[in-house]
mmCIF file of C-alpha atoms and ligand atoms in Angstrom:
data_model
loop_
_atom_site.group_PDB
_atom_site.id
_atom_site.type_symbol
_atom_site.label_atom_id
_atom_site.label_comp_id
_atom_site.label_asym_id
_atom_site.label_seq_id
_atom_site.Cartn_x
_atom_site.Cartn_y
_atom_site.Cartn_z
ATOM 1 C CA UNK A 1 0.000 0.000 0.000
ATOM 2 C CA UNK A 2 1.360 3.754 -0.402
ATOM 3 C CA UNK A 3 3.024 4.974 2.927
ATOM 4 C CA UNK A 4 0.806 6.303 5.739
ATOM 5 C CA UNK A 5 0.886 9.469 7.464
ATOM 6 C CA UNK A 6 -0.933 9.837 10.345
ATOM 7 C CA UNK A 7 -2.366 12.904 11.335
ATOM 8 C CA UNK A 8 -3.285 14.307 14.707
ATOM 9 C CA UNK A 9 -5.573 17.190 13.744
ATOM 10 C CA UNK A 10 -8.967 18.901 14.195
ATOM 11 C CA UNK A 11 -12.119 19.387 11.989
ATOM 12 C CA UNK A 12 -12.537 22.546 10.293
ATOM 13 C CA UNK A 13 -16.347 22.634 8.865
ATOM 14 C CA UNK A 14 -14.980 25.330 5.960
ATOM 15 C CA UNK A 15 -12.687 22.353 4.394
ATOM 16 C CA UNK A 16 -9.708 24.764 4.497
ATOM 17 C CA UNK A 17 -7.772 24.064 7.134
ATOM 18 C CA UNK A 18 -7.458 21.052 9.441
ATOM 19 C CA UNK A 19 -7.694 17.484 8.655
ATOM 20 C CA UNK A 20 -8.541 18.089 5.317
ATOM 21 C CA UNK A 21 -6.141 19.869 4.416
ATOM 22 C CA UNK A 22 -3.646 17.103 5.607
ATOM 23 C CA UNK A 23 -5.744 14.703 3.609
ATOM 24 C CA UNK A 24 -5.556 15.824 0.655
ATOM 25 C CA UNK A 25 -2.473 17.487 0.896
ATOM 26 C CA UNK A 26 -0.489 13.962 2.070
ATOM 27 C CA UNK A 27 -2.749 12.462 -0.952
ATOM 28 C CA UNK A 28 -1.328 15.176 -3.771
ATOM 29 C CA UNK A 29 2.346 13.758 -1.749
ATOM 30 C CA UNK A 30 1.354 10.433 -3.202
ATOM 31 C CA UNK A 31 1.004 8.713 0.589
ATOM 32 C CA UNK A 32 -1.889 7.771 2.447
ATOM 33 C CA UNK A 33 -3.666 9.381 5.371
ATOM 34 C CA UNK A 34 -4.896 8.245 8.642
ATOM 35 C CA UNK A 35 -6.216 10.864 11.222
ATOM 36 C CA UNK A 36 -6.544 11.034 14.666
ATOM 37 C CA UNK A 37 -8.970 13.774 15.545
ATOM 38 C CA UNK A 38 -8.269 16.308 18.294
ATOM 39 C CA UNK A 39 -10.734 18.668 17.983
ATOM 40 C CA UNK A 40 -14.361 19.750 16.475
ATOM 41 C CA UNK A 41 -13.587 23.268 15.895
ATOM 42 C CA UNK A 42 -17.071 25.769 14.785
ATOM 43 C CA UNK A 43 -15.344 28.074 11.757
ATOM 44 C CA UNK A 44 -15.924 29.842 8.898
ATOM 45 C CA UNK A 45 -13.828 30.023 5.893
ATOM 46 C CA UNK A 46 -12.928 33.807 7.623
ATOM 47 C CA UNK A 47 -13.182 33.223 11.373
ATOM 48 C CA UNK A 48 -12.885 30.650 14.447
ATOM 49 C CA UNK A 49 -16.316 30.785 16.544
ATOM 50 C CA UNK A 50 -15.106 28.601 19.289
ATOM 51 C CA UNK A 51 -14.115 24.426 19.514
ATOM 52 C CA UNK A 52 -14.464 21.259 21.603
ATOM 53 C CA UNK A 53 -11.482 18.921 21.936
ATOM 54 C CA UNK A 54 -11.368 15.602 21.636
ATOM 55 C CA UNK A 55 -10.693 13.725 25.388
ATOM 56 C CA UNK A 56 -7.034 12.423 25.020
ATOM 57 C CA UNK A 57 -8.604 9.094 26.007
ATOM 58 C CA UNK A 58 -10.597 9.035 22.400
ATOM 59 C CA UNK A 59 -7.584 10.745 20.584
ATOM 60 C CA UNK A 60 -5.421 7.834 21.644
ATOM 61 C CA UNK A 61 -7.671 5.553 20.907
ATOM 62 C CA UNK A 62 -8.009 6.794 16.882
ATOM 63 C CA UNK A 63 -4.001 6.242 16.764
ATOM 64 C CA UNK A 64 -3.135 3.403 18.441
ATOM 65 C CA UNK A 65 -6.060 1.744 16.482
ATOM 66 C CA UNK A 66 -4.228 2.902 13.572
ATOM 67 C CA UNK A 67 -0.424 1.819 14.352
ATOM 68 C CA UNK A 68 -2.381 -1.310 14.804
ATOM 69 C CA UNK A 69 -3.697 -1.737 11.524
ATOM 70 C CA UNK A 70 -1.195 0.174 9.004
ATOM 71 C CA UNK A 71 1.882 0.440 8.590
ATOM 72 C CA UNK A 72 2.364 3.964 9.497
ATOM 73 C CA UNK A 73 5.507 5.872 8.425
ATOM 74 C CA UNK A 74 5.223 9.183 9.381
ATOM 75 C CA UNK A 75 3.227 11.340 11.776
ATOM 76 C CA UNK A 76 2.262 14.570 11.529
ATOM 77 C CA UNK A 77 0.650 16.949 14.111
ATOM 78 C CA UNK A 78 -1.284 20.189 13.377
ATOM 79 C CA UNK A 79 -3.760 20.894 16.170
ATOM 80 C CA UNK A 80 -4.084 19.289 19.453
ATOM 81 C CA UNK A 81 -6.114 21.687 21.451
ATOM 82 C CA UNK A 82 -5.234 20.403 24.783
ATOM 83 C CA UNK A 83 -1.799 20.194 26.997
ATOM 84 C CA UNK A 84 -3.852 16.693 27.746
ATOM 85 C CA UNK A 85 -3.400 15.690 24.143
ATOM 86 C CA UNK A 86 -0.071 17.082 23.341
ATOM 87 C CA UNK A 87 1.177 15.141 26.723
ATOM 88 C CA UNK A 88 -0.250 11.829 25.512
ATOM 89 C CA UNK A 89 1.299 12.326 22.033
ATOM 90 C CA UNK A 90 4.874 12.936 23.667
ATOM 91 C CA UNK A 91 3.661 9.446 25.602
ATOM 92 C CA UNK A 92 2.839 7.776 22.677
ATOM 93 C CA UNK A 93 6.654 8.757 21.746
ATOM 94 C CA UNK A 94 8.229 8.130 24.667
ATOM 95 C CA UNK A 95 6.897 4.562 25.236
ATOM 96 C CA UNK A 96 7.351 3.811 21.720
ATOM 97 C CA UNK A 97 3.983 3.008 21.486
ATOM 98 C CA UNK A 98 5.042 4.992 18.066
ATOM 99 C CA UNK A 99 8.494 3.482 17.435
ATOM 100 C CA UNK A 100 11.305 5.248 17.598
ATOM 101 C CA UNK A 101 12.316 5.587 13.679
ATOM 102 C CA UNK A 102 8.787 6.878 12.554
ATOM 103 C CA UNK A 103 9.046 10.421 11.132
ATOM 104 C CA UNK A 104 7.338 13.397 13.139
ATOM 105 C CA UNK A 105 6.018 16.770 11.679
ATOM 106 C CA UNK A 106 5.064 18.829 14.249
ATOM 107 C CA UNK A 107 3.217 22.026 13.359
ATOM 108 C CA UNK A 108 2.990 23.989 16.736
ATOM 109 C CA UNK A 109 -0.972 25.417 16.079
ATOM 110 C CA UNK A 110 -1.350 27.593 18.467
ATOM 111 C CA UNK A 111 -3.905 30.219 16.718
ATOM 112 C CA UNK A 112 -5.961 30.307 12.896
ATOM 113 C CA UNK A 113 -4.335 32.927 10.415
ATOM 114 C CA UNK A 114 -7.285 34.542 11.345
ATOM 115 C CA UNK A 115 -6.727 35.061 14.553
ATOM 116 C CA UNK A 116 -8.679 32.897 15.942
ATOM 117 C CA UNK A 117 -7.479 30.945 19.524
ATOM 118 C CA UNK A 118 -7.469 27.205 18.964
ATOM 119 C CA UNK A 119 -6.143 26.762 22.351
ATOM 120 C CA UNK A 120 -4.649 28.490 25.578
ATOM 121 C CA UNK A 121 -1.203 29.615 24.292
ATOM 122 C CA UNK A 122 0.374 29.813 27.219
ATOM 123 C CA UNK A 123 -0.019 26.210 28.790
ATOM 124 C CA UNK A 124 0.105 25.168 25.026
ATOM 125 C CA UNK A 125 3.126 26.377 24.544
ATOM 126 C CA UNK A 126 4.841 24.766 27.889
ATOM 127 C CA UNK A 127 3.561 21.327 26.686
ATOM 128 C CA UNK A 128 4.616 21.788 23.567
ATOM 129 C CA UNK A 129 8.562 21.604 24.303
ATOM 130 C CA UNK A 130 8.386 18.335 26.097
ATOM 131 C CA UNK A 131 7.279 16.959 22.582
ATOM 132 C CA UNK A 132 10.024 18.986 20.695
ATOM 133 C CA UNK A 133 12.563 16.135 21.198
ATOM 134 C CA UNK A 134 10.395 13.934 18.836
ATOM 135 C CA UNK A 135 10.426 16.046 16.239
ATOM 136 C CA UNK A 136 12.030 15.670 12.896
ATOM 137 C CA UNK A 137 10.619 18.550 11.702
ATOM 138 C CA UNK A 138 9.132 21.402 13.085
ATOM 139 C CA UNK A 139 7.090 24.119 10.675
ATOM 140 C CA UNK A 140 5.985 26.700 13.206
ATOM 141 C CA UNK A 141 4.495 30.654 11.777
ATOM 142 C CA UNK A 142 6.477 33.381 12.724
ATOM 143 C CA UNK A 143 4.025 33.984 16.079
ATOM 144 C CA UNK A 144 4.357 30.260 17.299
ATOM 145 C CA UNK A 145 8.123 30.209 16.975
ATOM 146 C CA UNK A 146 8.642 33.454 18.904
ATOM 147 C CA UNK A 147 6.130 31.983 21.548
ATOM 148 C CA UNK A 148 7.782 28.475 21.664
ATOM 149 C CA UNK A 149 11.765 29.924 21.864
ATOM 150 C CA UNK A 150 10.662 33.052 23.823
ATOM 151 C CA UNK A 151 13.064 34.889 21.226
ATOM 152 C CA UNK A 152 12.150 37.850 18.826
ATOM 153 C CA UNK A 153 14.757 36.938 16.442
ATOM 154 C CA UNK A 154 14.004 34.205 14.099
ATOM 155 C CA UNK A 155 17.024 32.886 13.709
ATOM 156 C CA UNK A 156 18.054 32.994 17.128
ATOM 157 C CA UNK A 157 14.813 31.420 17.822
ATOM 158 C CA UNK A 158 14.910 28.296 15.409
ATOM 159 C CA UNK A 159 18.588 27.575 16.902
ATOM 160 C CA UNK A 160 16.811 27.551 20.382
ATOM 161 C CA UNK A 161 14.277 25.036 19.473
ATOM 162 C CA UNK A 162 17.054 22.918 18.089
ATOM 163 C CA UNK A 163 18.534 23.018 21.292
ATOM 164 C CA UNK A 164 15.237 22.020 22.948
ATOM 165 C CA UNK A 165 15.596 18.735 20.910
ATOM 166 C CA UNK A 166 13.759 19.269 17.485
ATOM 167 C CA UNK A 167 15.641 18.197 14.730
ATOM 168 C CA UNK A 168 14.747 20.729 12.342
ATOM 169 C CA UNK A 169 12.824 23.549 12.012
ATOM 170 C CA UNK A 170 11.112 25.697 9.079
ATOM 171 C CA UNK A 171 11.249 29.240 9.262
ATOM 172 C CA UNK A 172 8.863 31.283 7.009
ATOM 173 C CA UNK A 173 8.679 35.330 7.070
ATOM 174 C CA UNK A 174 4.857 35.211 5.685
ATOM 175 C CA UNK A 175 3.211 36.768 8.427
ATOM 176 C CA UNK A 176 5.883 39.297 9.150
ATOM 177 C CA UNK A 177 6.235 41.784 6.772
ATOM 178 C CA UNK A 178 3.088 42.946 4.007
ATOM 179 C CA UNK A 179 5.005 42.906 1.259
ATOM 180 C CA UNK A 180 7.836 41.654 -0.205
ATOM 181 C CA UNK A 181 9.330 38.664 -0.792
ATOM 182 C CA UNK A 182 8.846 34.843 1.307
ATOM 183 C CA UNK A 183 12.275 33.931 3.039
ATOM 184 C CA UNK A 184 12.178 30.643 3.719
ATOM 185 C CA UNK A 185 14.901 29.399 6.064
ATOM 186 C CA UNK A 186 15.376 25.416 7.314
ATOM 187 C CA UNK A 187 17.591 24.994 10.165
ATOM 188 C CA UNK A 188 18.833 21.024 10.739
ATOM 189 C CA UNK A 189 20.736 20.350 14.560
ATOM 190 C CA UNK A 190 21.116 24.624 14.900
ATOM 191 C CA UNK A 191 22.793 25.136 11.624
ATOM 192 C CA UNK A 192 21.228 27.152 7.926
ATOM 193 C CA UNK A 193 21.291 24.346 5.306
ATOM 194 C CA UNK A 194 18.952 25.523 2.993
ATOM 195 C CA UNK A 195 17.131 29.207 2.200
ATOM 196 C CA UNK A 196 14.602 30.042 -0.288
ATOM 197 C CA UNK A 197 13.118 32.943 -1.884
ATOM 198 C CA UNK A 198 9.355 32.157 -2.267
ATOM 199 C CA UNK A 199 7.199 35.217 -4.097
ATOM 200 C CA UNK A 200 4.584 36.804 -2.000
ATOM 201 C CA UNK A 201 1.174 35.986 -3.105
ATOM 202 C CA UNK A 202 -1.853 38.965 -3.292
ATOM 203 C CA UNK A 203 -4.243 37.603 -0.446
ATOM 204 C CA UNK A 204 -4.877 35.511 3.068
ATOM 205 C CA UNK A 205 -5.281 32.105 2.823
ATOM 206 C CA UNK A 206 -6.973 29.634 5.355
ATOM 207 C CA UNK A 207 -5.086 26.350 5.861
ATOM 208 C CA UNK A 208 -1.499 27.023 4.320
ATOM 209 C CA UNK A 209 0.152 26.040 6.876
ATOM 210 C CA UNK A 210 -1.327 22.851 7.391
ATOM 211 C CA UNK A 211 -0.879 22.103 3.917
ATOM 212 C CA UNK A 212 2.407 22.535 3.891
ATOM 213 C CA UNK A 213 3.357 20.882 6.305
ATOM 214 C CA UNK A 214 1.285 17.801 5.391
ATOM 215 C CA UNK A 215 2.264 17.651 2.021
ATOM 216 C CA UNK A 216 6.190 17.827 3.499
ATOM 217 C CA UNK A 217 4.876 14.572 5.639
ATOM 218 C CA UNK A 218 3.633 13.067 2.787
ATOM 219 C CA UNK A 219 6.877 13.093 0.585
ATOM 220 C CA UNK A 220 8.828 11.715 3.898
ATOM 221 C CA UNK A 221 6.847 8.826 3.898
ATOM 222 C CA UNK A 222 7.447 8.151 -0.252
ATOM 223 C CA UNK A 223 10.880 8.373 0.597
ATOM 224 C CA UNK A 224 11.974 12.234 0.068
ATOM 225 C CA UNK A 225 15.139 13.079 1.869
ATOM 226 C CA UNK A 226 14.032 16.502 4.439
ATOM 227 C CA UNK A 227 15.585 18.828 1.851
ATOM 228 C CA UNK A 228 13.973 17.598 -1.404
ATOM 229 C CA UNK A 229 10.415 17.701 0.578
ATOM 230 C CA UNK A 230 10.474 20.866 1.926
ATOM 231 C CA UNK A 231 11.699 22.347 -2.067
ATOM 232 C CA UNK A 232 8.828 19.946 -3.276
ATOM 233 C CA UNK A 233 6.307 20.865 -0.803
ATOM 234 C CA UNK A 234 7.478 24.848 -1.519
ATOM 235 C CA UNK A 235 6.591 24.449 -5.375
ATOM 236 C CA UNK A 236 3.323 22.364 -4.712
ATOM 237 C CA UNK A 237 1.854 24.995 -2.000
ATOM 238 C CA UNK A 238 2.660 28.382 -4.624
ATOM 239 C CA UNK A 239 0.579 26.033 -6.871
ATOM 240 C CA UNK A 240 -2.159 25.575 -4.686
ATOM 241 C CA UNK A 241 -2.473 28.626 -3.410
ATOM 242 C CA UNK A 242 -2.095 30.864 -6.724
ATOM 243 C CA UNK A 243 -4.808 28.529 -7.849
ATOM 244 C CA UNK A 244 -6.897 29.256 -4.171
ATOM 245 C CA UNK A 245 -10.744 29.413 -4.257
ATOM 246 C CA UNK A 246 -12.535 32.787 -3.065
ATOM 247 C CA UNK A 247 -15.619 32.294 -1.170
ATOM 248 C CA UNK A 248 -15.868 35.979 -0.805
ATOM 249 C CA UNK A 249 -14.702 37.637 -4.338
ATOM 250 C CA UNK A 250 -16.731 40.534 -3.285
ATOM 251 C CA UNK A 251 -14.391 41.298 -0.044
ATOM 252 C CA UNK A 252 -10.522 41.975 -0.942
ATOM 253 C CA UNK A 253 -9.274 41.047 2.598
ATOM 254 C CA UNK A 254 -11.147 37.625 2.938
ATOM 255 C CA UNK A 255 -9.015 34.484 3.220
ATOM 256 C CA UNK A 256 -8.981 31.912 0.214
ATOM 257 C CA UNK A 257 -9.370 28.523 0.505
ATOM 258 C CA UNK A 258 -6.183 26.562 -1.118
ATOM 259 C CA UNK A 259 -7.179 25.025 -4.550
ATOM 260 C CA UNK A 260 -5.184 21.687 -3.373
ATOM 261 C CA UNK A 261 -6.727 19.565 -6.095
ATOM 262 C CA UNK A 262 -5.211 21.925 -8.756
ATOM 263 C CA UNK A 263 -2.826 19.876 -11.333
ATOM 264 C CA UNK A 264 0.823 20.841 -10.799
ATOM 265 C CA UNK A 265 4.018 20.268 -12.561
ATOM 266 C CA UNK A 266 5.421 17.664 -10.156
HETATM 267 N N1 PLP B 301 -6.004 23.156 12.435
HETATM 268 C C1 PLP B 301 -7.287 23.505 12.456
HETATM 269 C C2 PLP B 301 -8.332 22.518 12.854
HETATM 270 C C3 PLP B 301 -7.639 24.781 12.115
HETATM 271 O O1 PLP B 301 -8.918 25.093 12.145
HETATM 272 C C4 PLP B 301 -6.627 25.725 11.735
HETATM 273 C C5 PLP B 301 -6.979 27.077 11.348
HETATM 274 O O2 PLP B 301 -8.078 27.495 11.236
HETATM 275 C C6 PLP B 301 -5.315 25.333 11.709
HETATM 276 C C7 PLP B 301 -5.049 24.037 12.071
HETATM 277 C C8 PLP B 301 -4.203 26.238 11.294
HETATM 278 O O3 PLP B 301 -4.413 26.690 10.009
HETATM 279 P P1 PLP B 301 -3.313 27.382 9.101
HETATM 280 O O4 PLP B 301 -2.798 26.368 8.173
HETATM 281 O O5 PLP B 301 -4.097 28.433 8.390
HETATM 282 O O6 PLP B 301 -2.266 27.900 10.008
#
């Protein structure tokens, strides 16, 4: 069967974002995904209006019913909702109830592009480094990695969360500056290996980052080295979004939905 990614992440009613975005994100990858689900969330394609998480109890359930029945290759976490569910996913680690060589993209969600809270930052955040150490890759905005390295500097700040244990971590400028230019930055054990230009693209766009990050999990699991993901995942997600879906063509400032079903060039 193709390689399975297994996804913790919550339901987003609008389709954008969430776990379908990792679904058919990991399926453009070529791989197959399982989720876990951590949350119901109540959201528009524009705005969160609140969510219920899952009880870790369930959550774990969904996964280790999974690692029981595929062969799962890679996991990927977008959001969890709860410190309860982000400490039994650093269980799951630690036990090896996920063994040890599986693959782990972690994206930190901490709020929507929106704006919207999916969570209490601040114990979020504290749970969030004990799971760091499992990471292979982590693809945090500009607002969770300042929160998660408590630095302002983003560079600084992705060497810190090396030293906190992740393997890797994704830097992107999006949300930092209106205009100009993407940098894209990927840090491996504290040290620049790779940096991209990506071009800026007119408009807000609800479940990027999830896609992103999903579709990286899905070329791990076909057998991408990190580097070759991340530059395939970069040319698939300009795709999707320059091809993005406006529910609102009336409003200039509303988000877009990624078009992740558009045909690309890989
Ligand atoms: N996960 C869920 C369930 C969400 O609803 C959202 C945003 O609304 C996210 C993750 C993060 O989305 P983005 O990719 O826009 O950062």
């Amino acid at each position: 069967m193709r390689p399975v990614v297994l996804c913790f992440s919550g339901l987003d009613p609008s389709g954008g974002a969430g776990l379908q975005a990792d679904i058919e994100a990991i399926g453009q990858a070529g791989a197959h995904a399982a989720v876990a689900c951590t949350a119901i969330t109540v959201q528009s394609s524009q705005q969160v209006f609140g969510f219920e998480a899952c009880a870790a109890a369930l959550v774990e359930a969904q996964a280790t019913t999974v690692l029981d029945d595929l062969p799962v290759h890679v996991i990927k976490s977008g959001m969890l909702g709860t410190t309860d569910n982000i400490a039994m996913l650093t269980r799951l680690f630690a036990k090896q109830v996920i063994p040890q060589d599986t693959s782990f993209v972690l994206d930190p969600v901490l709020v929507a592009n929106s704006g919207g809270s999916l969570g209490d930052e601040q114990t979020l955040v504290a749970a969030f480094r004990k799971l760091l150490p499992y990471a292979t890759l982590i693809t945090p905005n500009t607002h969770e990695l300042r929160a998660l390295s408590g630095e302002q500097d983003l560079h600084i700040g992705a060497q810190k969360l090396c030293e906190q244990g992740a393997h890797a971590v994704l830097v992107k400028t999006a949300h930092d500056f209106d205009s100009g230019d993407i940098e894209q930055y990927l840090y491996v054990q504290g040290k620049r290996i790779h940096q991209s230009t990506l071009p800026r693209l007119n408009g807000e766009f609800h479940g990027s980052g999830c896609s992103l990050a999903s579709f990286i999990a899905g070329r791990l699991a076909v057998g991408d080295a990190l580097i070759s993901a991340v530059i395939a995942a970069d040319h698939w997600i300009t795709q999707t979004l320059t091809a993005a879906d406006a529910p609102h063509p009336d409003d200039a400032n509303a988000q877009l939905i990624p078009n992740r079903f558009v045909k690309t060039s890989l």
